[in-house]
Structures are given as structure tokens and as C-alpha cells.
Amino acid sequence: MTKLKSLNFVEPQAPAKSNPFDNAKRNLVTNLNRQLAAANAMVKGETYTEARSEYVEGSDGQRTKQEIQKPIRKWYWRDYDGKVRFSLRVRNKAVEIEKGKTDILIGEDKQLPNAITLLIEAVSAGELDTQIKNHIAK
């Protein structure tokens, strides 16, 4: 019992709840890295997929869990002029960067990875904190 005397016993306490802003910012950086990988694959002419676990029904009627390669939902697209546009998304909704503006005009395909890298750096540096907080508050 003398070894236990060296420990400091206290009342139980619930774990600290995570901040919604910190969660949104962390998820945004994670998703931007996924978009960057997809953009790099697009520039190379390849398709980007990620492994996901899904239950698949076999020929014998049994459902088994299998890894399936699926494409991600891209945050970039071509507009009417054929130029690439990008939209930052938090909680699956476009973030308003400036008043009334959610799209970023990229232009050519090969410029997209550089733009996404710049966005990752901006989010990590806290340059978009106000926009993310306003988006979460809505």
C-alpha cells in the first residue's frame, strides 16, 4: 500500500469537449489535403480514389465488409468558359471568403494544386479564421 500513497487520487472529471471551431479548421485542412491529392491526379490525367469500407452482399447472400476504392467529392469544377473554379467547404457548405463570394477562379488545371497549397497554408496560418467562425455561426 505504500506505493499507492505516492499517487495523487482525485474526483472523476469528464473529458474536455472539443471546440467546434478547432474541429472545423482541422477537418478543413484534412479535406484540403485530399483535394490537393485529387487535383495532382487530375493534372497527371489520373483518377484519385480512396479506400473505404463498405458492406457488400456476396453471391451466397452473406454481407461482408470489404475495402472499396471510391472517388472523393471534388470541390473544383469547370465553369461555362472552361476555367477551373474552386470552393472552400466547411460542413459541406461553401464558405463565403468575401462578401457574396464563395468561388475562387483558378483558370487552368495545372494552377489548381498551387492554389490549394496556398489555401492550406492560409488556413494553417489563421488567415481565414474569421470566415470559418462566421460560417460555423450560421
Coordinates of C-alpha atoms in Angstrom, one line a residue:
M1 CA 0.0 0.0 0.0
T2 CA 3.0 2.3 0.3
K3 CA 3.4 2.5 -3.4
L4 CA -0.2 3.8 -3.9
K5 CA 0.5 6.5 -1.3
S6 CA 2.8 8.2 -3.9
L7 CA -0.1 8.7 -6.3
N8 CA -2.5 11.7 -6.1
F9 CA -6.1 10.4 -6.3
V10 CA -8.8 13.0 -7.2
E11 CA -12.5 13.0 -8.0
P12 CA -13.6 11.9 -11.5
Q13 CA -13.9 14.6 -14.2
A14 CA -15.4 14.4 -17.7
P15 CA -13.0 14.9 -20.6
A16 CA -12.9 18.4 -22.1
K17 CA -15.2 18.9 -25.0
S18 CA -13.6 19.9 -28.2
N19 CA -14.2 23.3 -29.7
P20 CA -16.4 23.3 -32.9
F21 CA -14.1 25.9 -34.5
D22 CA -11.0 23.8 -33.9
N23 CA -12.8 20.7 -35.3
A24 CA -13.9 22.6 -38.4
K25 CA -10.4 24.0 -39.0
R26 CA -8.7 20.6 -38.5
N27 CA -11.3 19.0 -40.8
L28 CA -10.8 21.7 -43.4
V29 CA -7.1 21.2 -43.6
T30 CA -7.6 17.4 -43.8
N31 CA -10.1 17.8 -46.6
L32 CA -7.9 20.3 -48.4
N33 CA -5.1 17.8 -48.4
R34 CA -7.5 15.3 -50.0
Q35 CA -8.5 17.8 -52.6
L36 CA -4.8 18.5 -53.3
A37 CA -4.2 14.8 -53.9
A38 CA -7.2 14.7 -56.3
A39 CA -6.0 17.9 -58.1
N40 CA -2.5 16.5 -58.6
A41 CA -4.0 13.3 -60.0
M42 CA -6.2 15.3 -62.4
V43 CA -3.2 17.3 -63.7
K44 CA -1.5 14.0 -64.4
G45 CA -4.5 12.6 -66.2
E46 CA -5.3 10.0 -63.5
T47 CA -8.3 9.4 -61.2
Y48 CA -7.9 9.8 -57.5
T49 CA -9.7 7.3 -55.3
E50 CA -9.6 6.5 -51.6
A51 CA -10.2 3.2 -49.9
R52 CA -13.5 3.0 -47.9
S53 CA -15.0 0.1 -46.0
E54 CA -18.5 -1.0 -47.1
Y55 CA -20.7 -4.0 -46.5
V56 CA -21.1 -5.9 -49.8
E57 CA -23.6 -8.7 -50.3
G58 CA -21.9 -11.8 -51.7
S59 CA -23.2 -14.4 -54.1
D60 CA -24.2 -16.6 -51.1
G61 CA -26.3 -13.8 -49.6
Q62 CA -23.9 -13.0 -46.8
R63 CA -22.9 -9.4 -46.1
T64 CA -19.2 -8.9 -45.7
K65 CA -17.1 -5.8 -45.0
Q66 CA -14.8 -5.0 -47.9
E67 CA -12.4 -2.2 -48.9
I68 CA -13.7 -0.4 -52.0
Q69 CA -11.9 2.3 -53.9
K70 CA -14.2 5.3 -54.4
P71 CA -13.6 8.8 -55.8
I72 CA -13.9 11.8 -53.4
R73 CA -16.4 14.6 -53.9
K74 CA -14.4 17.3 -55.6
W75 CA -14.5 21.0 -54.6
Y76 CA -13.5 22.1 -58.1
W77 CA -15.3 22.2 -61.4
R78 CA -15.2 23.9 -64.8
D79 CA -17.4 27.0 -65.5
Y80 CA -19.1 27.9 -68.7
D81 CA -15.8 29.4 -70.1
G82 CA -13.9 26.2 -69.4
K83 CA -11.9 27.7 -66.5
V84 CA -11.5 25.8 -63.2
R85 CA -13.2 27.1 -60.1
F86 CA -12.7 26.0 -56.5
S87 CA -14.9 26.4 -53.4
L88 CA -13.8 26.0 -49.8
R89 CA -16.2 23.9 -47.9
V90 CA -16.9 23.5 -44.2
R91 CA -19.6 21.2 -43.0
N92 CA -20.3 20.5 -46.7
K93 CA -21.3 24.1 -47.5
A94 CA -19.3 26.7 -49.4
V95 CA -17.5 29.3 -47.2
E96 CA -18.0 32.9 -48.0
I97 CA -14.5 34.3 -48.3
E98 CA -15.5 37.8 -49.2
K99 CA -19.0 39.4 -49.1
G100 CA -21.1 37.3 -51.5
K101 CA -18.1 35.5 -53.0
T102 CA -17.6 31.7 -52.4
D103 CA -15.8 30.7 -55.6
I104 CA -12.2 31.0 -56.4
L105 CA -11.4 31.4 -60.1
I106 CA -8.3 29.3 -60.7
G107 CA -8.1 29.2 -64.5
E108 CA -6.0 26.3 -65.9
D109 CA -5.8 22.8 -64.5
K110 CA -2.1 23.0 -63.7
Q111 CA -2.7 26.0 -61.4
L112 CA -5.1 24.2 -59.1
P113 CA -2.6 22.3 -56.9
N114 CA -0.7 25.5 -56.2
A115 CA -3.9 27.3 -55.3
I116 CA -4.9 24.5 -52.9
T117 CA -1.5 24.5 -51.3
L118 CA -1.8 28.3 -50.8
L119 CA -5.2 27.7 -49.1
I120 CA -3.8 25.1 -46.8
E121 CA -1.1 27.5 -45.7
A122 CA -3.6 30.3 -45.3
V123 CA -5.9 28.2 -43.1
S124 CA -3.0 26.9 -41.0
A125 CA -1.7 30.5 -40.5
G126 CA -5.1 31.6 -39.3
E127 CA -5.9 33.9 -42.2
L128 CA -9.4 32.5 -42.7
D129 CA -10.3 32.1 -39.0
T130 CA -12.9 34.9 -39.2
Q131 CA -14.6 33.4 -42.2
I132 CA -14.6 29.9 -40.7
K133 CA -16.1 31.3 -37.4
N134 CA -18.8 33.2 -39.3
H135 CA -19.6 30.1 -41.3
I136 CA -20.0 27.9 -38.2
A137 CA -22.2 30.6 -36.5
K138 CA -24.7 30.4 -39.4

